[in-house]
Coordinates of C-alpha atoms in Angstrom, one line a residue:
Chain A
M38 CA 27.7 -7.1 -11.5
R39 CA 27.7 -6.5 -7.6
Q40 CA 31.4 -5.2 -7.8
A41 CA 31.0 -3.3 -11.1
L42 CA 27.9 -1.1 -9.2
S43 CA 30.0 -0.6 -6.1
K44 CA 31.5 2.8 -6.4
N45 CA 35.2 1.8 -5.0
E46 CA 36.4 -0.7 -2.7
N47 CA 38.2 1.7 -0.3
M48 CA 34.8 3.2 0.7
T49 CA 33.8 3.5 4.3
E50 CA 31.1 1.9 6.3
L51 CA 28.0 1.4 4.3
A52 CA 24.8 3.0 5.6
I53 CA 22.4 1.0 3.2
D54 CA 23.4 -2.4 1.6
T55 CA 20.9 -4.5 -0.4
E56 CA 21.9 -7.7 -2.0
N57 CA 19.5 -9.4 -4.6
L58 CA 16.4 -7.6 -3.2
T59 CA 13.7 -8.8 -5.2
K60 CA 10.1 -8.2 -5.0
E61 CA 7.5 -10.0 -6.8
Y62 CA 3.6 -9.4 -6.6
P63 CA 1.2 -12.1 -7.8
Y64 CA -1.6 -11.3 -9.9
G65 CA -4.3 -13.1 -12.1
F66 CA -7.3 -15.1 -11.0
L67 CA -5.6 -17.5 -8.6
H68 CA -2.7 -15.4 -8.0
L69 CA -0.3 -18.0 -10.1
K70 CA 1.2 -15.2 -12.0
K71 CA 4.0 -13.0 -10.8
K72 CA 5.2 -9.6 -11.5
A73 CA 8.7 -8.2 -10.8
S74 CA 8.5 -5.2 -9.3
L75 CA 12.2 -5.1 -8.2
E76 CA 14.7 -7.8 -9.6
G77 CA 17.6 -8.4 -7.6
L78 CA 18.7 -5.2 -6.4
N79 CA 22.4 -4.8 -5.2
M80 CA 22.9 -1.4 -4.3
Q81 CA 25.3 0.3 -1.7
V82 CA 24.9 3.5 -0.1
E83 CA 27.9 5.1 1.8
T84 CA 27.9 6.6 5.1
G85 CA 27.5 10.3 4.7
E86 CA 26.6 10.6 1.2
V87 CA 23.5 12.1 -0.6
F88 CA 22.2 9.3 -3.0
G89 CA 19.6 10.0 -5.6
F90 CA 17.4 7.1 -6.4
I91 CA 15.9 8.2 -9.8
G92 CA 13.8 6.2 -12.4
P93 CA 10.0 6.9 -13.9
N94 CA 6.9 6.2 -12.1
G95 CA 6.6 2.6 -11.3
A96 CA 10.3 1.9 -12.0
G97 CA 10.5 0.4 -8.5
K98 CA 12.0 3.4 -6.3
S99 CA 9.3 3.3 -4.0
T100 CA 9.2 -0.5 -3.8
T101 CA 12.8 -0.5 -2.8
I102 CA 12.3 2.1 0.0
K103 CA 9.2 0.2 1.3
L104 CA 11.1 -3.0 1.4
L105 CA 14.0 -1.1 3.3
L106 CA 11.5 0.0 5.7
R107 CA 9.8 -3.4 6.0
L108 CA 6.2 -1.8 4.9
I109 CA 6.7 -4.6 2.5
F110 CA 8.5 -7.6 2.6
P111 CA 11.2 -9.1 -0.2
T112 CA 10.3 -12.2 -2.1
A113 CA 14.2 -12.8 -2.2
G114 CA 17.4 -11.2 -1.1
S115 CA 18.1 -9.2 2.0
A116 CA 19.2 -5.6 3.2
R117 CA 21.2 -4.0 5.9
I118 CA 21.1 -0.5 7.2
L119 CA 23.9 0.7 9.3
G120 CA 25.2 -2.7 9.4
K121 CA 22.0 -4.2 10.9
P122 CA 19.4 -6.4 9.3
I123 CA 16.2 -4.4 8.2
G124 CA 14.1 -6.7 10.3
D125 CA 16.1 -5.5 13.5
I126 CA 13.7 -2.9 15.1
D127 CA 16.7 -1.0 16.9
M128 CA 17.7 -0.1 13.1
H129 CA 14.7 2.2 13.1
R130 CA 16.1 4.5 16.0
D131 CA 18.6 5.6 13.5
I132 CA 16.4 6.2 10.5
G133 CA 14.1 8.8 9.3
Y134 CA 11.4 8.4 6.6
L135 CA 9.3 10.7 4.7
P136 CA 6.5 8.7 2.6
E137 CA 5.8 9.7 -0.8
Q138 CA 3.0 11.9 -0.8
P139 CA 2.4 11.8 3.0
Y140 CA -0.8 12.0 4.7
F141 CA -1.2 12.1 8.3
Y142 CA -3.8 11.9 11.0
D143 CA -6.6 14.6 10.1
Y144 CA -7.5 15.3 13.7
L145 CA -4.0 16.3 15.1
T146 CA -2.0 19.4 14.7
A147 CA 1.3 19.5 13.3
E148 CA 2.7 19.9 16.8
E149 CA 0.5 17.0 18.1
L150 CA 1.9 15.0 15.2
L151 CA 5.4 15.5 15.8
D152 CA 4.6 15.0 19.6
Y153 CA 3.1 11.6 18.9
L154 CA 5.7 10.3 16.5
A155 CA 8.4 11.6 18.5
R156 CA 7.3 9.5 21.6
F157 CA 8.4 6.5 20.0
H158 CA 12.1 7.5 20.3
D159 CA 13.9 7.9 23.8
L160 CA 13.6 11.6 24.1
T161 CA 12.8 13.6 27.4
A162 CA 9.9 15.6 27.4
A163 CA 11.7 18.7 27.4
D164 CA 14.0 17.6 24.3
R165 CA 11.1 16.4 22.6
K166 CA 9.2 20.2 23.0
A167 CA 12.3 21.8 22.2
R168 CA 13.0 19.6 18.9
I169 CA 9.5 20.0 17.8
Q170 CA 9.7 23.8 17.9
R171 CA 13.0 23.8 16.2
M172 CA 12.0 21.4 13.6
L173 CA 8.6 23.4 12.9
K174 CA 10.7 26.4 12.2
K175 CA 13.2 24.7 10.2
V176 CA 10.4 23.4 7.6
G177 CA 8.5 27.0 7.9
L178 CA 5.3 25.9 9.8
E179 CA 5.8 27.7 13.1
T180 CA 2.7 29.8 12.7
A181 CA 0.6 26.8 11.4
K182 CA 1.5 24.4 14.2
K183 CA -1.9 24.6 16.0
I184 CA -3.9 24.3 12.8
Q185 CA -5.4 20.7 12.4
L186 CA -3.7 18.8 9.4
R187 CA -7.0 18.2 7.5
K188 CA -6.5 22.2 6.7
Y189 CA -3.0 21.6 5.5
S190 CA -2.3 21.8 1.8
K191 CA -0.2 19.1 0.1
G192 CA 3.1 21.3 0.5
M193 CA 2.6 21.6 4.0
L194 CA 1.9 17.9 4.5
Q195 CA 5.2 17.5 2.8
R196 CA 6.9 19.9 5.3
V197 CA 5.5 18.0 8.2
G198 CA 6.6 14.9 6.6
L199 CA 10.0 16.0 6.3
A200 CA 10.0 17.5 9.9
Q201 CA 8.7 14.2 11.5
A202 CA 11.5 12.4 9.4
I203 CA 14.4 14.2 11.1
L204 CA 13.1 15.3 14.4
H205 CA 15.0 12.4 16.3
D206 CA 18.4 13.4 14.4
P207 CA 18.8 10.0 12.6
K208 CA 21.7 9.1 10.8
V209 CA 20.1 7.9 7.7
V210 CA 17.1 9.8 6.2
I211 CA 15.2 8.2 3.6
L212 CA 13.1 10.6 1.5
D213 CA 10.5 9.2 -1.0
E214 CA 9.8 11.8 -3.6
P215 CA 10.5 14.8 -1.2
M216 CA 10.1 17.5 -3.7
S217 CA 6.8 16.5 -5.1
G218 CA 4.0 18.9 -4.3
L219 CA 6.4 21.6 -3.4
D220 CA 6.4 25.3 -5.0
P221 CA 9.6 26.3 -5.9
V222 CA 10.2 28.0 -2.8
G223 CA 9.7 24.9 -1.0
R224 CA 11.8 22.8 -3.2
R225 CA 14.6 25.3 -2.5
E226 CA 14.0 24.8 1.2
V227 CA 13.8 21.0 1.0
R228 CA 17.2 21.4 -1.3
D229 CA 18.6 23.4 1.5
I230 CA 17.6 20.9 4.3
I231 CA 19.1 17.9 2.4
L232 CA 22.3 19.9 2.0
E233 CA 22.3 20.6 5.8
L234 CA 21.9 16.9 6.5
K235 CA 24.9 16.2 4.5
R236 CA 26.8 19.0 6.2
D237 CA 26.0 17.3 9.6
G238 CA 27.2 14.0 8.1
K239 CA 23.9 12.3 7.7
T240 CA 23.2 9.7 4.9
V241 CA 20.6 10.7 2.7
L242 CA 18.4 8.5 0.2
F243 CA 16.0 10.1 -1.8
S244 CA 14.0 9.4 -4.6
T245 CA 13.0 11.6 -7.4
H246 CA 12.3 11.9 -10.9
I247 CA 13.1 15.4 -11.1
L248 CA 16.5 15.1 -12.5
S249 CA 17.9 18.4 -12.0
D250 CA 17.6 18.0 -8.1
A251 CA 19.4 14.9 -8.3
E252 CA 22.1 16.3 -10.5
M253 CA 22.2 19.3 -8.1
L254 CA 22.4 17.3 -4.7
C255 CA 23.5 13.9 -5.1
D256 CA 27.1 12.7 -4.3
R257 CA 26.0 9.5 -6.5
V258 CA 22.5 8.5 -8.3
G259 CA 21.3 5.2 -9.0
V260 CA 19.2 5.1 -12.0
I261 CA 16.4 2.3 -11.8
V262 CA 14.0 1.7 -14.6
G263 CA 11.6 -1.5 -15.2
G264 CA 12.5 -2.6 -11.7
K265 CA 16.3 -3.1 -12.5
L266 CA 19.1 -1.1 -11.5
R267 CA 20.8 0.3 -14.6
G268 CA 23.6 2.2 -13.4
V269 CA 25.2 4.0 -10.3
G270 CA 27.7 6.7 -9.9
A271 CA 28.2 10.4 -9.7
P272 CA 25.9 12.0 -12.1
E273 CA 28.9 13.5 -14.3
Q274 CA 30.0 10.0 -14.2
I275 CA 27.3 7.9 -15.5
V276 CA 26.5 10.1 -18.2
D277 CA 29.0 10.4 -21.0
M278 CA 31.3 13.3 -20.2
K279 CA 32.5 13.7 -23.8
S280 CA 31.6 17.0 -25.5
Q281 CA 28.9 17.0 -27.6
G282 CA 29.5 20.1 -29.7
M283 CA 29.3 23.8 -28.9
E284 CA 26.0 25.9 -28.8
I285 CA 26.4 29.8 -29.5
L286 CA 23.8 32.1 -28.6
F287 CA 23.4 35.2 -30.8
E288 CA 21.3 38.3 -31.7
L289 CA 21.4 39.6 -35.2
P290 CA 20.6 43.1 -36.1
G291 CA 18.2 44.6 -38.7
Q292 CA 18.5 43.1 -42.4
S293 CA 21.6 41.1 -41.8
T294 CA 21.9 37.6 -42.7
T295 CA 24.3 34.6 -43.0
P296 CA 24.2 31.1 -44.4
L297 CA 24.6 29.8 -40.7
L298 CA 21.0 31.2 -40.0
S299 CA 19.4 28.0 -41.8
K300 CA 21.0 25.9 -39.2
A301 CA 20.1 28.1 -36.2
T302 CA 16.8 28.0 -34.0
R303 CA 15.2 31.1 -33.4
T304 CA 13.8 32.3 -30.1
G305 CA 12.3 35.7 -30.0
D306 CA 15.1 38.0 -31.2
R307 CA 18.1 35.4 -30.3
Y308 CA 19.2 32.4 -32.2
R309 CA 20.8 29.2 -31.0
L310 CA 23.2 27.5 -33.2
Q311 CA 25.2 24.2 -32.3
V312 CA 28.3 23.2 -34.1
P313 CA 30.9 20.6 -34.0
E314 CA 33.7 22.0 -31.8
E315 CA 36.3 21.8 -34.3
E316 CA 33.9 24.3 -36.3
I317 CA 33.4 26.7 -33.5
Y318 CA 35.9 29.4 -34.4
G319 CA 34.8 29.4 -38.3
A320 CA 31.2 29.9 -37.2
I321 CA 32.1 32.5 -34.8
D322 CA 34.0 34.7 -37.6
Q323 CA 31.0 34.1 -39.9
L324 CA 28.8 35.2 -37.3
R325 CA 30.8 38.4 -36.4
A326 CA 31.3 39.2 -40.3
A327 CA 27.4 39.2 -40.5
G328 CA 27.3 41.8 -37.3
A329 CA 26.1 39.3 -35.1
R330 CA 26.4 39.9 -31.2
I331 CA 27.4 36.8 -29.4
L332 CA 25.8 36.5 -26.4
S333 CA 27.4 33.0 -25.3
V334 CA 29.4 30.0 -26.2
V335 CA 28.6 27.0 -24.0
E336 CA 30.1 23.5 -24.3
M337 CA 27.2 20.7 -25.0
K338 CA 27.3 17.4 -22.5
A339 CA 24.9 14.9 -22.5
T340 CA 22.8 15.4 -19.1
L341 CA 21.2 12.9 -16.7
E342 CA 17.9 13.5 -18.3
E343 CA 19.1 12.4 -21.7
Y344 CA 21.0 9.4 -20.3
F345 CA 17.7 8.7 -18.1
M346 CA 15.3 9.0 -21.2
N347 CA 17.7 6.5 -23.3
L348 CA 17.4 4.3 -20.8
V349 CA 13.7 4.2 -20.4
E350 CA 13.3 4.3 -24.2
A351 CA 15.6 0.9 -24.5
D352 CA 13.6 -0.5 -21.8
R353 CA 10.2 0.2 -23.7
A354 CA 11.9 -1.2 -26.9
Q355 CA 12.9 -4.0 -25.0
A356 CA 9.4 -4.9 -23.3
A357 CA 7.8 -4.3 -27.0
A358 CA 10.1 -6.8 -28.5
V359 CA 9.5 -9.1 -25.8
E360 CA 5.7 -8.8 -26.2
V361 CA 6.1 -9.1 -30.0
S362 CA 8.1 -12.2 -29.9
G363 CA 5.5 -13.5 -27.3
K364 CA 8.1 -14.7 -24.7
Chain B
M298 CA 4.6 -1.2 26.7
K299 CA 5.1 2.4 26.4
R300 CA 4.9 2.3 22.8
I301 CA 1.6 0.4 23.0
A302 CA 0.2 3.0 25.3
V303 CA 1.2 5.8 22.9
V304 CA -0.5 4.3 20.1
A305 CA -3.6 3.7 22.7
L306 CA -3.7 7.2 23.8
N307 CA -3.6 8.6 20.0
T308 CA -6.4 6.2 19.1
F309 CA -8.5 7.4 21.9
R310 CA -7.7 11.0 21.1
E311 CA -8.8 10.2 17.6
A312 CA -12.2 8.9 18.6
V313 CA -12.7 11.9 21.3
R314 CA -12.3 14.0 18.5
D315 CA -14.5 11.9 16.1
R316 CA -18.2 13.7 16.0
V317 CA -19.8 10.8 14.8
L318 CA -19.2 9.2 18.3
Y319 CA -20.8 12.2 20.3
N320 CA -23.4 11.8 17.9
L321 CA -24.0 8.0 18.8
V322 CA -23.7 8.6 22.5
F323 CA -26.1 11.4 22.4
F324 CA -28.5 9.2 20.8
A325 CA -28.2 6.6 23.6
L326 CA -28.9 9.3 26.0
V327 CA -31.7 10.3 24.4
M328 CA -32.8 6.6 24.2
M329 CA -32.3 6.5 27.8
A330 CA -34.7 9.7 28.5
A331 CA -37.2 8.0 26.3
S332 CA -37.3 5.0 28.5
I333 CA -38.3 7.2 31.5
L334 CA -41.3 8.2 29.6
A335 CA -42.3 4.8 28.2
G336 CA -41.4 3.4 31.8
Q337 CA -44.0 5.9 32.9
I338 CA -46.7 4.3 30.8
S339 CA -45.9 0.9 31.6
I340 CA -47.4 0.8 35.2
G341 CA -45.6 -1.6 37.6
I342 CA -42.9 -2.5 35.2
E343 CA -41.1 0.9 35.1
Q344 CA -37.6 -0.8 36.1
T345 CA -38.0 -3.6 33.6
V346 CA -38.8 -1.2 30.7
I347 CA -36.3 1.5 31.6
V348 CA -33.5 -1.1 32.2
T349 CA -34.0 -3.1 29.2
L350 CA -34.5 -0.3 26.8
G351 CA -31.4 1.4 28.3
L352 CA -29.2 -1.6 28.1
S353 CA -30.2 -2.5 24.6
A354 CA -29.4 1.1 23.5
I355 CA -26.1 0.9 25.1
S356 CA -25.3 -2.4 23.6
V357 CA -26.6 -1.3 20.2
I358 CA -24.4 2.1 20.1
G359 CA -21.4 -0.1 21.5
L360 CA -21.6 -2.5 18.7
L361 CA -22.0 0.2 15.9
I362 CA -19.0 2.1 17.4
S363 CA -16.9 -1.5 17.8
V364 CA -17.7 -2.6 14.5
F365 CA -17.4 0.4 12.4
I366 CA -14.5 2.1 14.1
G367 CA -12.7 -1.4 15.0
V368 CA -12.9 -2.3 11.4
G369 CA -11.5 1.2 10.6
L370 CA -8.7 1.0 13.2
V371 CA -6.2 -0.8 10.8
S372 CA -7.6 -0.4 7.5
K373 CA -7.8 3.3 7.6
E374 CA -4.5 3.6 8.6
M375 CA -3.6 1.5 5.7
D376 CA -5.7 3.2 3.2
K377 CA -4.8 6.5 4.2
R378 CA -1.0 5.5 4.7
T379 CA -0.9 7.4 7.9
L380 CA 1.0 3.9 9.1
Y381 CA 3.6 4.5 6.9
A382 CA 5.6 6.9 8.9
L383 CA 4.6 5.3 12.1
L384 CA 6.0 1.9 11.1
A385 CA 9.1 3.7 10.5
K386 CA 9.7 4.5 13.9
P387 CA 10.9 2.0 16.3
V388 CA 7.6 0.4 16.9
R389 CA 6.7 -3.5 16.2
R390 CA 3.5 -4.0 14.1
W391 CA 2.0 -5.9 17.2
E392 CA 2.6 -3.2 19.2
F393 CA 0.7 -1.0 17.0
L394 CA -2.0 -3.5 16.7
L395 CA -2.4 -3.8 20.6
G396 CA -2.2 -0.1 21.0
K397 CA -5.1 0.4 18.5
F398 CA -7.2 -2.4 20.3
G399 CA -6.2 -0.8 23.6
G400 CA -7.2 2.7 22.4
L401 CA -10.7 1.5 21.2
V402 CA -11.3 -0.6 24.3
L403 CA -10.5 2.4 26.3
T404 CA -12.9 4.6 24.4
L405 CA -15.6 2.1 24.6
A406 CA -14.8 2.0 28.3
V407 CA -15.5 5.9 28.7
N408 CA -18.5 5.7 26.6
T409 CA -20.5 2.8 28.2
A410 CA -19.5 4.1 31.7
A411 CA -21.1 7.4 30.6
M412 CA -23.9 5.6 29.2
G413 CA -24.0 3.2 32.1
M414 CA -24.3 6.2 34.3
G415 CA -27.2 7.8 32.4
L416 CA -29.1 4.8 32.6
F417 CA -28.5 4.7 36.5
L418 CA -29.4 8.3 36.8
A419 CA -32.7 7.4 34.5
L420 CA -33.7 4.4 36.7
L421 CA -32.9 6.5 40.1
Y422 CA -35.4 9.5 38.7
A423 CA -38.1 6.8 37.9
K424 CA -37.6 4.9 41.3
Q425 CA -36.5 7.6 43.4
T426 CA -35.2 4.7 45.7
L427 CA -32.1 2.4 45.7
E428 CA -31.9 -1.2 46.1
R429 CA -29.1 -3.8 46.1
G430 CA -30.1 -5.4 43.1
D431 CA -30.0 -2.1 41.2
A432 CA -26.1 -2.2 41.2
T433 CA -26.7 -5.5 38.6
V434 CA -26.9 -2.6 36.1
F435 CA -23.4 -1.8 36.4
V436 CA -22.6 -5.5 36.2
A437 CA -24.7 -5.5 32.9
V438 CA -22.8 -2.6 31.4
Y439 CA -19.6 -4.3 32.4
F440 CA -20.5 -7.3 30.5
I441 CA -21.5 -5.2 27.6
W442 CA -18.0 -3.8 27.4
L443 CA -16.4 -7.1 27.6
K444 CA -18.6 -8.1 24.8
L445 CA -17.7 -5.2 22.9
A446 CA -13.9 -6.0 23.4
L447 CA -14.3 -9.2 21.8
V448 CA -16.3 -7.6 18.8
V449 CA -13.4 -5.0 18.6
A450 CA -10.8 -7.8 18.5
L451 CA -12.7 -9.6 15.7
A452 CA -13.1 -6.5 13.8
L453 CA -9.5 -6.0 13.8
L454 CA -8.8 -9.5 12.8
F455 CA -10.8 -9.2 9.7
S456 CA -9.5 -5.9 8.8
C457 CA -6.1 -7.4 8.7
F458 CA -6.7 -9.5 5.7
T459 CA -9.7 -8.2 4.1
T460 CA -11.7 -5.5 2.7
P461 CA -13.2 -3.1 5.3
L462 CA -16.8 -3.9 3.8
L463 CA -15.9 -7.8 4.1
A464 CA -14.6 -7.4 7.5
I465 CA -17.8 -5.3 8.7
L466 CA -19.8 -8.3 7.4
F467 CA -17.8 -10.9 8.8
T468 CA -17.7 -9.2 12.2
A469 CA -21.4 -8.5 12.3
G470 CA -22.1 -12.0 11.1
L471 CA -19.8 -13.6 13.8
Y472 CA -21.9 -11.5 16.5
V473 CA -25.2 -12.9 15.5
V474 CA -23.9 -16.3 15.2
G475 CA -22.4 -16.0 18.6
L476 CA -25.7 -15.0 20.0
Y477 CA -26.9 -18.6 19.1
V478 CA -24.1 -20.5 20.4
Q479 CA -26.1 -22.1 23.4
E480 CA -28.6 -23.4 20.6
L481 CA -25.8 -25.0 18.9
R482 CA -24.8 -27.1 21.8
D483 CA -28.5 -27.9 22.6
L484 CA -29.1 -29.6 19.0
P485 CA -30.2 -33.3 19.3
K486 CA -27.0 -35.0 19.1
G487 CA -29.0 -38.3 19.1
V488 CA -30.2 -37.8 15.5
M489 CA -26.8 -36.7 14.2
S490 CA -24.0 -38.9 12.8
P491 CA -21.1 -38.8 15.1
G492 CA -18.9 -36.7 12.8
M493 CA -21.7 -33.9 12.6
A494 CA -22.0 -34.2 16.4
A495 CA -18.2 -33.6 16.9
F496 CA -18.3 -30.8 14.5
T497 CA -21.1 -29.1 15.9
K498 CA -19.7 -29.5 19.4
W499 CA -16.3 -28.0 18.5
L500 CA -17.8 -25.6 16.5
S501 CA -20.0 -24.3 19.6
Y502 CA -16.7 -24.0 21.5
L503 CA -14.7 -22.2 18.7
L504 CA -17.4 -19.5 18.1
P505 CA -17.6 -16.6 20.4
N506 CA -20.2 -17.0 22.9
F507 CA -21.8 -13.4 23.1
E508 CA -25.1 -14.9 24.7
N509 CA -23.2 -15.4 28.1
F510 CA -22.7 -11.8 28.5
N511 CA -26.4 -10.7 28.6
V512 CA -27.6 -10.4 31.9
M513 CA -30.4 -8.2 31.0
A514 CA -33.4 -10.0 32.6
L515 CA -31.4 -10.3 35.6
A516 CA -30.6 -6.3 35.8
A517 CA -34.3 -5.8 34.7
H518 CA -35.5 -7.4 37.6
G519 CA -33.0 -6.2 40.3
R520 CA -31.6 -9.7 40.7
Q521 CA -27.9 -10.1 41.4
V522 CA -25.3 -11.7 39.4
P523 CA -23.0 -14.4 41.2
G524 CA -19.2 -13.2 41.6
A525 CA -18.3 -16.5 40.2
F526 CA -20.3 -15.6 36.6
I527 CA -18.5 -12.4 36.7
V528 CA -15.2 -13.9 37.1
Q529 CA -16.0 -16.3 34.5
N530 CA -16.8 -13.7 31.8
T531 CA -14.2 -11.9 32.4
L532 CA -11.8 -14.8 32.1
Y533 CA -13.7 -15.8 28.8
A534 CA -13.4 -12.4 27.3
V535 CA -9.4 -12.2 28.1
V536 CA -8.8 -15.6 26.7
Y537 CA -10.8 -15.3 23.8
C538 CA -9.3 -11.7 23.0
T539 CA -6.0 -13.0 23.4
L540 CA -6.5 -15.8 20.9
V541 CA -8.0 -13.4 18.5
L542 CA -5.4 -10.9 18.8
T543 CA -2.5 -13.3 18.5
T544 CA -4.0 -14.4 15.2
A545 CA -4.5 -10.7 14.0
V546 CA -0.8 -10.3 14.9
A547 CA 0.6 -13.1 13.1
V548 CA -1.6 -12.0 9.9
F549 CA -0.6 -8.3 10.1
S550 CA 3.0 -8.9 10.9
K551 CA 3.3 -10.7 7.5
R552 CA 1.1 -8.2 5.6
N553 CA 2.4 -6.2 2.6
L554 CA 1.3 -2.7 3.1
K555 CA 0.4 -1.1 -0.3

């Protein structure tokens, strides 16, 4: 399993390496029952790659991240970051972390918060000051730096959170749902920052349930569902790359008609027709004969989203089956 | 040490920016002003009335701050998850905990010193002269501060493993019990079974003895406090705080955050 999940064996040094990482939470009146939030996670993130951790809510993404940062402790298993055990405090010098839905001290301004958190790193006062100004500019909070965080919107807090995560120039950046709470402009800016980190040779692990972001940014993704890692690889690798047919987008003028219309989906003045690959030319000929104006022809591939949804549905079906059988 | 100081100074800054704190200190100063009035109608015992009322106000306000802010020191950070970004930095949990403790104890030092100075000025205004014994007011304020540090340590310990409400109840409960430790020691051992006698004896040493820090009567009558007693109380507070904080660190270091 471990070998199967590793990308390949000739890879460089691992930035993050987990081995059988497991987290169980006790529940029930006397805490005698246990529910696994994460089951035997074996995951490797290479140095310099952008790794997307995707899964539905409650899948175990945040649990994994919190385990890596020792905010919670594993029931079993171990993990290393940059070759150091996660219990080693020195490891924290080289990592940056953005918590999910970050919340910071109300009474501080963005500038003060960054200064406070930067003081835990070995930076000179002048260096600290320069970095803070640079970061505030980078995340678009230069004009709001003197405002107390209690007056910040969710998106602005997310930006401050990102700034504190990368302020000390860490080698590994762990971002828990970095796009959450951001408007399209903010999401774009975060994407740009992640790409910039990658260009600078940093390792980025981020969790998300926004699959388009993962497809766009990640070298590899890990799909986690129900506390189990279900697949790791490049987005185009883990989904089935075989063509699933062709889609024709066309307009049909006036009273024209064609038998193919019964198979097409209409959106406004436009039609969308999905046909098997071998029938594409026949369909185009028929549409042209009917006077249709063909706008585009694209190959249909399974998306990461479909792959993801299949896994979620399979997991739910399995859970339901277990419940029915009473096991 | 540097990291503890960074957390402590931020805790101090948080307290300084908290309006509730100013309200409490303002209330204490009003109490002292009122004590002057009360003193003026208490013929012959002005000093007793002013000092007793003033020290009581400092103690009560300090206790409110210690218990409520003390319990919130860690629980608020866990609840609001402000702790997450911080613990991702190269800072150990015990450093965070000691920093929080140090920050509030520093805040209390400034507050009790300010209130103590207010009391001293009220006393000076009422008496118009100063005697050597009046300095006992400062010793009494120092003892209140030591007591408050102990209360903060207990509040911090309880907040590490239980809900804020229970932590407040436990801390307040232990404080009240701690005022009667001497009574526990004075129980007639002769009528007890040997097991019970040993239990009450050990319990009386295990519980924090808050009554030891009360020198209000001496201060109210302008009598001096022996130097050895000051040293003894200081050592007691330091040792007890160390034990409580060590336990708190042990609990907090293993605690899973939400």
